[in-house]
mmCIF file of C-alpha atoms in Angstrom:
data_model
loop_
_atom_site.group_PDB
_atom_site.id
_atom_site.type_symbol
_atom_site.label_atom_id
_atom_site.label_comp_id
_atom_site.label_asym_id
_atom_site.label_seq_id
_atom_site.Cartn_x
_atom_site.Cartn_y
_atom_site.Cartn_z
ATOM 1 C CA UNK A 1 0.000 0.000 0.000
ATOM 2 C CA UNK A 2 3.148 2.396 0.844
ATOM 3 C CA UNK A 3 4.728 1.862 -2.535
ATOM 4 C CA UNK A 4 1.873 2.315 -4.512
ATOM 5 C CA UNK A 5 1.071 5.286 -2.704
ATOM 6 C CA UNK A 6 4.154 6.133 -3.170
ATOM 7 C CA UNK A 7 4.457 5.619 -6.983
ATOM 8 C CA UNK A 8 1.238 7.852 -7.148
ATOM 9 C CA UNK A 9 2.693 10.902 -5.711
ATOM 10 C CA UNK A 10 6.208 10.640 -7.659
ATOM 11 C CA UNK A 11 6.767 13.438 -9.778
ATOM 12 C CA UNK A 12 9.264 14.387 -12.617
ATOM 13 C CA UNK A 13 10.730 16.900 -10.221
ATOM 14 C CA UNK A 14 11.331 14.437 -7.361
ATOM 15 C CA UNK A 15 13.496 12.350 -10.579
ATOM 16 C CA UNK A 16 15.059 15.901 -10.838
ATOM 17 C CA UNK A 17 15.969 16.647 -7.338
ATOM 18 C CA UNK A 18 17.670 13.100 -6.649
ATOM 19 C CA UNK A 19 19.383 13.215 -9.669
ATOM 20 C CA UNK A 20 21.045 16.154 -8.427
ATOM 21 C CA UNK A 21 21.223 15.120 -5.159
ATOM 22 C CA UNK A 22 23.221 11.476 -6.758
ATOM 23 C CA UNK A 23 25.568 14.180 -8.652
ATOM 24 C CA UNK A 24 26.474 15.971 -5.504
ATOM 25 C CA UNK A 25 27.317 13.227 -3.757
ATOM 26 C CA UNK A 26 29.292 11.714 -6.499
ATOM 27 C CA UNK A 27 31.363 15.312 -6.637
ATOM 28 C CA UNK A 28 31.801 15.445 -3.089
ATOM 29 C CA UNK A 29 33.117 11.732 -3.252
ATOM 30 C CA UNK A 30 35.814 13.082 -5.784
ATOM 31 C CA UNK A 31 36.660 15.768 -3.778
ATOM 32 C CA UNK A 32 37.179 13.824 -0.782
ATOM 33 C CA UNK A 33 39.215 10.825 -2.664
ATOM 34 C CA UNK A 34 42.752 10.080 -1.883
ATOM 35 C CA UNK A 35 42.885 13.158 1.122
ATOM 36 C CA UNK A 36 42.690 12.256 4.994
ATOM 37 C CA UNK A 37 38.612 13.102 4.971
ATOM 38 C CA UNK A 38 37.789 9.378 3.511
ATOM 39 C CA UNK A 39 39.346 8.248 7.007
ATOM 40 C CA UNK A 40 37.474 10.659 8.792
ATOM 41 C CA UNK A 41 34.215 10.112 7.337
ATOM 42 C CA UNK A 42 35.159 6.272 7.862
ATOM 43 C CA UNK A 43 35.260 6.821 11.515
ATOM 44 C CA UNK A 44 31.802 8.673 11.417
ATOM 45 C CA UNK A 45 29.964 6.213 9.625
ATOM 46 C CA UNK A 46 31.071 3.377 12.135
ATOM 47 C CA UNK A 47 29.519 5.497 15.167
ATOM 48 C CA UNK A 48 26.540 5.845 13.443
ATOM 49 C CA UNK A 49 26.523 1.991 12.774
ATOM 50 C CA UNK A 50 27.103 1.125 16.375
ATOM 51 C CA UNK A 51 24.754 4.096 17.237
ATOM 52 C CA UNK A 52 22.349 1.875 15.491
ATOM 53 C CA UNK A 53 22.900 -0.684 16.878
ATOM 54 C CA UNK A 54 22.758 0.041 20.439
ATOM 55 C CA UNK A 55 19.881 1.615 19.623
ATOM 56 C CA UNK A 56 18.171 -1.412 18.372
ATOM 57 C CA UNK A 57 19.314 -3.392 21.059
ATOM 58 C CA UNK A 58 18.491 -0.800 24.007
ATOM 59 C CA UNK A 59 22.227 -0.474 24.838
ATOM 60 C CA UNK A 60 21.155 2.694 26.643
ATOM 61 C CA UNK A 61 24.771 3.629 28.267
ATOM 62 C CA UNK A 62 26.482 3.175 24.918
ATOM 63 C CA UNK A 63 23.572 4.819 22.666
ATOM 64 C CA UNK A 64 23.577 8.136 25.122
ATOM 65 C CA UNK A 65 27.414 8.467 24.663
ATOM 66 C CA UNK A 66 27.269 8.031 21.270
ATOM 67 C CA UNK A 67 24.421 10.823 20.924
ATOM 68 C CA UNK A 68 26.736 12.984 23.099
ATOM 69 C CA UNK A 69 29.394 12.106 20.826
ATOM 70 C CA UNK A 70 27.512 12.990 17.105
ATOM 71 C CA UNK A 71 26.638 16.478 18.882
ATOM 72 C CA UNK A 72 29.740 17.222 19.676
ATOM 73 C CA UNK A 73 31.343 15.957 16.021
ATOM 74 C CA UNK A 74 28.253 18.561 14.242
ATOM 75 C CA UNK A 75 30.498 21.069 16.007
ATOM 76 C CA UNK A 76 33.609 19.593 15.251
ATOM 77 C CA UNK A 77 33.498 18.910 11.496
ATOM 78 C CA UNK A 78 33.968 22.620 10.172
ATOM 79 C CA UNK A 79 36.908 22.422 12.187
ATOM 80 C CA UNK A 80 38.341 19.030 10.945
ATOM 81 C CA UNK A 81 37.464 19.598 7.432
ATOM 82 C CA UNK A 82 38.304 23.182 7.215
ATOM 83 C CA UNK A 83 40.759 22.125 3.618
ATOM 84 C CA UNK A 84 38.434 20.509 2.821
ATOM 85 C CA UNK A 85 35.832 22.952 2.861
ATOM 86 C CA UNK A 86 37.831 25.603 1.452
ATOM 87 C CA UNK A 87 38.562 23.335 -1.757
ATOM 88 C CA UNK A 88 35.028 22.844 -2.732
ATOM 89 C CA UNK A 89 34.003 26.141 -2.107
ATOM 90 C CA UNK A 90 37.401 27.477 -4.086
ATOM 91 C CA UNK A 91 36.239 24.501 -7.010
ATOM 92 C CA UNK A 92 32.513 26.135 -6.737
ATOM 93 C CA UNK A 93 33.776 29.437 -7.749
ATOM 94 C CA UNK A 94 35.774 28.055 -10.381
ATOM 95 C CA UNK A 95 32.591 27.912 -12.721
ATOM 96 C CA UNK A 96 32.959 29.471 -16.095
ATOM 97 C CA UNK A 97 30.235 32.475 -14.243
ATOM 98 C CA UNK A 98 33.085 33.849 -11.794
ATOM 99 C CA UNK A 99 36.048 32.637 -14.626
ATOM 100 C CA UNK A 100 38.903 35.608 -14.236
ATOM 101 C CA UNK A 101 39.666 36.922 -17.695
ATOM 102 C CA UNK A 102 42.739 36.570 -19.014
ATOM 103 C CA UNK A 103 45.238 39.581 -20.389
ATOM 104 C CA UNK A 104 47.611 37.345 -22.447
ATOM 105 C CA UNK A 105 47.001 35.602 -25.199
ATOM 106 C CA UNK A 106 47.719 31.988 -26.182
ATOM 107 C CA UNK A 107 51.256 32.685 -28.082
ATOM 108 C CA UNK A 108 52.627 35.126 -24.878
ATOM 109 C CA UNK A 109 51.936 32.673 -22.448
ATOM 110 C CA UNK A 110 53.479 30.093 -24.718
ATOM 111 C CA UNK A 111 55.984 32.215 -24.738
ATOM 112 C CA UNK A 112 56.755 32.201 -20.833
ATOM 113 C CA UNK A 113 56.508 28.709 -20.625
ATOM 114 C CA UNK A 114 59.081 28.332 -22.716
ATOM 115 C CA UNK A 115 60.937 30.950 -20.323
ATOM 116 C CA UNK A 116 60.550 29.375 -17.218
ATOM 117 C CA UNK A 117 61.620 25.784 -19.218
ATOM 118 C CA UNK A 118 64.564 27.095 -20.267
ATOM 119 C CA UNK A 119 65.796 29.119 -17.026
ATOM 120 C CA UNK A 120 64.915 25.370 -15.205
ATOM 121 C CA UNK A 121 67.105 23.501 -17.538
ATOM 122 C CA UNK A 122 69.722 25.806 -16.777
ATOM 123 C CA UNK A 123 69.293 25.730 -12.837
ATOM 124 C CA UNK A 124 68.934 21.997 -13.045
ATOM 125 C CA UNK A 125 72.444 21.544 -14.427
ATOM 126 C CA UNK A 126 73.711 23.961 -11.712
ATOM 127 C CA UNK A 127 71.155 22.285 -8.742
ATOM 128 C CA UNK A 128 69.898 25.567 -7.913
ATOM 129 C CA UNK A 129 66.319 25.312 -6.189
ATOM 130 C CA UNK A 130 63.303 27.142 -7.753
ATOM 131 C CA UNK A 131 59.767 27.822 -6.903
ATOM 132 C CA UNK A 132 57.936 29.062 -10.105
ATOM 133 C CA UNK A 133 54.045 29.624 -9.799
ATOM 134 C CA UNK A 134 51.401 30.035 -12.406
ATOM 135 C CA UNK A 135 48.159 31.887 -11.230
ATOM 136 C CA UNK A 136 45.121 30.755 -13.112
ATOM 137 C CA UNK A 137 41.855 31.267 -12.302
ATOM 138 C CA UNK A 138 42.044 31.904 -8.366
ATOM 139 C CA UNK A 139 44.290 34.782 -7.627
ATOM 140 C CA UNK A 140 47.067 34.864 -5.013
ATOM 141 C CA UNK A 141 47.575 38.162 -3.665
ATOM 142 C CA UNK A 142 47.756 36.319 -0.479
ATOM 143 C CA UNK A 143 50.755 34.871 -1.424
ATOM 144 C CA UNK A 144 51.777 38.173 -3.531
ATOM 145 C CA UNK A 145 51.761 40.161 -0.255
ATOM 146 C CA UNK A 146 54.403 37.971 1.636
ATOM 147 C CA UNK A 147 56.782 38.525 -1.018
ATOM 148 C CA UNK A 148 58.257 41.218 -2.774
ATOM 149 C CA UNK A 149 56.493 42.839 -5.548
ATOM 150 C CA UNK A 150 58.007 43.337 -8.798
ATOM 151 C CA UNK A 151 55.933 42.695 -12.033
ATOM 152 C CA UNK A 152 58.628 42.627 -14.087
ATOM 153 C CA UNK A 153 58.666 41.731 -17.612
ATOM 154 C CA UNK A 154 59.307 37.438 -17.701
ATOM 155 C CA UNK A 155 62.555 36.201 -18.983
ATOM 156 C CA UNK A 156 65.103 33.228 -18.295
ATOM 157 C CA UNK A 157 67.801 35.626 -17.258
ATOM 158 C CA UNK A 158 65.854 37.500 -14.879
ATOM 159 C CA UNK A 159 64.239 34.247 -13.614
ATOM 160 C CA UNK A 160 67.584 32.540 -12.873
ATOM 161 C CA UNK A 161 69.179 35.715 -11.075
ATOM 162 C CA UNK A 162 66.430 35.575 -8.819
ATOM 163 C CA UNK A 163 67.083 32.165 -8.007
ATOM 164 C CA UNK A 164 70.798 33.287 -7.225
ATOM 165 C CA UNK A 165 71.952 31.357 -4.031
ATOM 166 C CA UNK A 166 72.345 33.058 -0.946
ATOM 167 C CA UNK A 167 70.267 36.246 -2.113
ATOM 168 C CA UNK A 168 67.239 37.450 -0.312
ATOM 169 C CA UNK A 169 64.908 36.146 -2.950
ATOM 170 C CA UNK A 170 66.045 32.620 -3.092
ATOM 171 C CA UNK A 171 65.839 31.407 0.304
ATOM 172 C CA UNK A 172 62.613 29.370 0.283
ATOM 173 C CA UNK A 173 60.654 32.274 -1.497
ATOM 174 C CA UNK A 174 58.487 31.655 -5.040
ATOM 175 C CA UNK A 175 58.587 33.173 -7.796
ATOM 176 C CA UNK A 176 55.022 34.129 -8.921
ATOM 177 C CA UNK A 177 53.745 34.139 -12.807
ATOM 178 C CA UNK A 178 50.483 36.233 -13.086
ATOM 179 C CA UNK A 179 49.647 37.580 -16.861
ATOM 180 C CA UNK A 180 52.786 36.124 -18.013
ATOM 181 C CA UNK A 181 54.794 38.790 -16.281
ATOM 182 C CA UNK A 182 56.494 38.092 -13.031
ATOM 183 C CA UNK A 183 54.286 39.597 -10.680
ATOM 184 C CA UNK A 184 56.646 38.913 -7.054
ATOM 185 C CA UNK A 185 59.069 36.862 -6.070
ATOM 186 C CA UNK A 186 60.462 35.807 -2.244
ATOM 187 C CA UNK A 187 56.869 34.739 -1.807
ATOM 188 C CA UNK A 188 56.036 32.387 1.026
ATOM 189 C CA UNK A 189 53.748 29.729 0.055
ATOM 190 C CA UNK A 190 51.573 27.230 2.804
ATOM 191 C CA UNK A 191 53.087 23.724 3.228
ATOM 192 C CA UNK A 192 51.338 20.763 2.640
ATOM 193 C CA UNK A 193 50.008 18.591 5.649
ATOM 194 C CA UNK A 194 50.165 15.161 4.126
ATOM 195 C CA UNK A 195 51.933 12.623 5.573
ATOM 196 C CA UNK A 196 52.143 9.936 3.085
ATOM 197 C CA UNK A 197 54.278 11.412 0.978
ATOM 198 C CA UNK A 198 57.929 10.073 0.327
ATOM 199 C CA UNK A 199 60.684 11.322 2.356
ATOM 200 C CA UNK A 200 62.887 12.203 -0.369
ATOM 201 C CA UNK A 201 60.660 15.346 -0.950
ATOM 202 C CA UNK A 202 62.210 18.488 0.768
ATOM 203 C CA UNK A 203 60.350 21.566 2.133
ATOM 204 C CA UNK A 204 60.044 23.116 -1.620
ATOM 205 C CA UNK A 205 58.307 20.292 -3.035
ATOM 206 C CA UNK A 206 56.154 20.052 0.035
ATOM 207 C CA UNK A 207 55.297 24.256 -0.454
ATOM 208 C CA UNK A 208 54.411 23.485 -4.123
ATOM 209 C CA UNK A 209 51.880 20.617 -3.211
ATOM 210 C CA UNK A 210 50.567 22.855 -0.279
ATOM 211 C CA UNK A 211 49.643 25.752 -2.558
ATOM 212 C CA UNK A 212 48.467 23.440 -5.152
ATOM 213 C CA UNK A 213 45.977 21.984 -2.492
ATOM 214 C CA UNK A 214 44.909 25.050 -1.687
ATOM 215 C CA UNK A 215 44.122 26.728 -4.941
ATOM 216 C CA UNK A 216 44.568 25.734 -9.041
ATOM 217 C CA UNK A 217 48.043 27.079 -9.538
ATOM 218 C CA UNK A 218 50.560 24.958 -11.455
ATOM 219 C CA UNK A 219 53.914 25.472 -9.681
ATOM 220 C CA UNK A 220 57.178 23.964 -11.486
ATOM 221 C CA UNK A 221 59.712 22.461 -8.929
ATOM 222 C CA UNK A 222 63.889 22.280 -9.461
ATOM 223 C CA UNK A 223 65.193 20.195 -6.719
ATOM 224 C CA UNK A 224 68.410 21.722 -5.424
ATOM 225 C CA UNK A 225 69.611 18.308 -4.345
ATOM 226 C CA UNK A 226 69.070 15.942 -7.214
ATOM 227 C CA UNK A 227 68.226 18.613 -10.436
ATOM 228 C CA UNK A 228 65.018 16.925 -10.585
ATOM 229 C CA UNK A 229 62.203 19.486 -12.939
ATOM 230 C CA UNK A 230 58.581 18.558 -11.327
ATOM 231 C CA UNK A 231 55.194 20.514 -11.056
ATOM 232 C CA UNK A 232 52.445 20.074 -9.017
ATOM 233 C CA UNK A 233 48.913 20.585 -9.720
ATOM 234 C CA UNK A 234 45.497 20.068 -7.816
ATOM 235 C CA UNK A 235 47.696 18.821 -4.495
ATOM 236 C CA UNK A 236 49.336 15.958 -6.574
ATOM 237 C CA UNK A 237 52.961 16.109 -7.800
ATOM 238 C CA UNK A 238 54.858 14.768 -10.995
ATOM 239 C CA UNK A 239 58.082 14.002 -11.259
ATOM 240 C CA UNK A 240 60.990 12.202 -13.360
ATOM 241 C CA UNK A 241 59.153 13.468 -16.621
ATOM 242 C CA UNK A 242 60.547 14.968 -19.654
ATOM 243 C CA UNK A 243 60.476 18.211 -20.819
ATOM 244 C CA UNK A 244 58.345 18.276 -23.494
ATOM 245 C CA UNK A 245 55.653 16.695 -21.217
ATOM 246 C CA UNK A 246 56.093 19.203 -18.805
ATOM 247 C CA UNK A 247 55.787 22.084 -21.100
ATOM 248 C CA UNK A 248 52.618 20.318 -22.817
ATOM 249 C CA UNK A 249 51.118 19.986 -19.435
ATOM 250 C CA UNK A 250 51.760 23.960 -18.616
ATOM 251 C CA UNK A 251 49.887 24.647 -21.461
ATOM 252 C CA UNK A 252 47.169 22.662 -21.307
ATOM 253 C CA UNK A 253 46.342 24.264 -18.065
ATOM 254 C CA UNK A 254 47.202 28.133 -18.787
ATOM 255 C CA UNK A 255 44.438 27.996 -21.644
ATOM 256 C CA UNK A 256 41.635 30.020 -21.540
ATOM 257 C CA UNK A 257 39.074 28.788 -19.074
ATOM 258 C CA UNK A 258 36.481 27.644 -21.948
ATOM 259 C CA UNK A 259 39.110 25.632 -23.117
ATOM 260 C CA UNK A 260 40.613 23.570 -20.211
ATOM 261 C CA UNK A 261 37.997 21.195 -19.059
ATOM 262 C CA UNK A 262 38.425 19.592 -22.700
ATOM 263 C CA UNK A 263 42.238 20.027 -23.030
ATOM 264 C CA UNK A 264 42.608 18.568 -19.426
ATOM 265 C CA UNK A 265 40.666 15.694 -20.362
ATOM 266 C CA UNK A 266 42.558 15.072 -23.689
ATOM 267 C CA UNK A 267 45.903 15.221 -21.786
ATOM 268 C CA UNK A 268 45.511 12.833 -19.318
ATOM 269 C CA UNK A 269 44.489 10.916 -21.758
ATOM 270 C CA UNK A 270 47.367 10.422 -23.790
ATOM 271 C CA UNK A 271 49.787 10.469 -20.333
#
């Protein structure tokens, strides 16, 4: 009697509402994949399993804790998922609605890709560490302000004296890209929190992935100890790849915004 009651009052906007509902919980599963929230949530769906089932079986010492517990994690979970939080909300205003225009077109910032590639071939012969950031759609004058401001006009020279050992822009600073022209450098960037990341990955590497986490910059890594050219992108890092795949990468995510869902798509597909 339920169900067919229940078939009788369905409407085409009740199909509507969970098929957006189904999409929102499959985005917020990709959001969450492969970052310390699946563990989290783990954790809170077993209390709410043996909530249930003390429940069930009148386990009334156990079931009050428990309901003490779940008002207390309410509170709690803006806290613990704070990243997280920020991520999606930073990914909601992403949309192609609040899309940041861009000044440069395709062949100039072409052109300082191939700038920063060719100052990081140099420093990786020499070992000379470098932070280089690429702004894209969220902006950074966070990041800008702990730095020193330059907006300079990009080239390899002026890239690698920046990157000069022992000068005040060098130590642990980044360099950041905004328009194609170098908009500060000496910039202090957030480190990651991750812990499952492999030792051999120093405190630059770990700034890269932290500011990659935390917004949709690209930032291209020179290890000072091995020479190594990375980037990192959406809080994941690649490494030990060649040039050309690096600089194909870079510009598959400086397109224009109306472009990049596609291009993104099409490189990972042929990685």
């Amino acid at each position: 009697m339920h169900i067919d009651a229940l078939i009788h009052t369905f409407r085409l906007l009740d199909i509507l509402d969970i098929f957006v509902v189904a999409i929102g919980i499959y985005y917020l599963y990709k959001m969450l994949k492969d970052t310390r929230a699946v563990a989290l949530l783990k954790g809170i769906v077993f209390l709410a399993i043996i909530n249930l089932i003390s429940h069930l079986f009148n386990l009334y010492v156990i079931n009050w804790i428990l309901q003490q517990s779940m008002t207390v994690l309410l509170f709690a979970l803006p806290v613990v998922f704070q990243p997280e939080l920020r991520r999606a909300l930073e990914q909601l205003g992403r949309g192609r609605i609040f899309s940041k225009a861009q000044n440069v077109n395709e062949e100039e910032m072409d052109m300082a890709i191939n700038e920063v590639m060719a100052a990081a071939r140099v420093m990786s012969r020499e070992h000379t560490g470098a932070l280089i950031v690429f702004e894209r759609e969220v902006g950074l004058n966070d990041f800008v302000d702990t730095g020193i401001l330059m907006d300079a006009v990009l080239s390899r020279e002026l890239i690698k004296n920046i990157f000069v050992p022992s000068t005040p822009l060098h130590d642990g600073g980044a360099l950041i890209i905004r328009d194609g022209r170098i908009r500060a450098a000496g910039c202090l960037l957030p480190l990651t929190e991750d812990r499952t990341l492999s030792t051999e990955l120093g405190t630059r590497h770990r700034a890269a992935i932290g500011l990659s986490e935390q917004t949709d910059a690209v930032v291209v890594v020179v290890s000072e100890e091995t020479g190594t050219i990375s980037y990192t992108y959406g809080g994941h890092i690649y490494r030990h790849l060649p040039e050309d795949q690096i600089k194909e990468a870079l510009r598959t995510f400086m397109e224009r915004p109306r472009q990049t869902i596609t291009s993104m798509w099409k490189w990972r597909a042929n990685k």
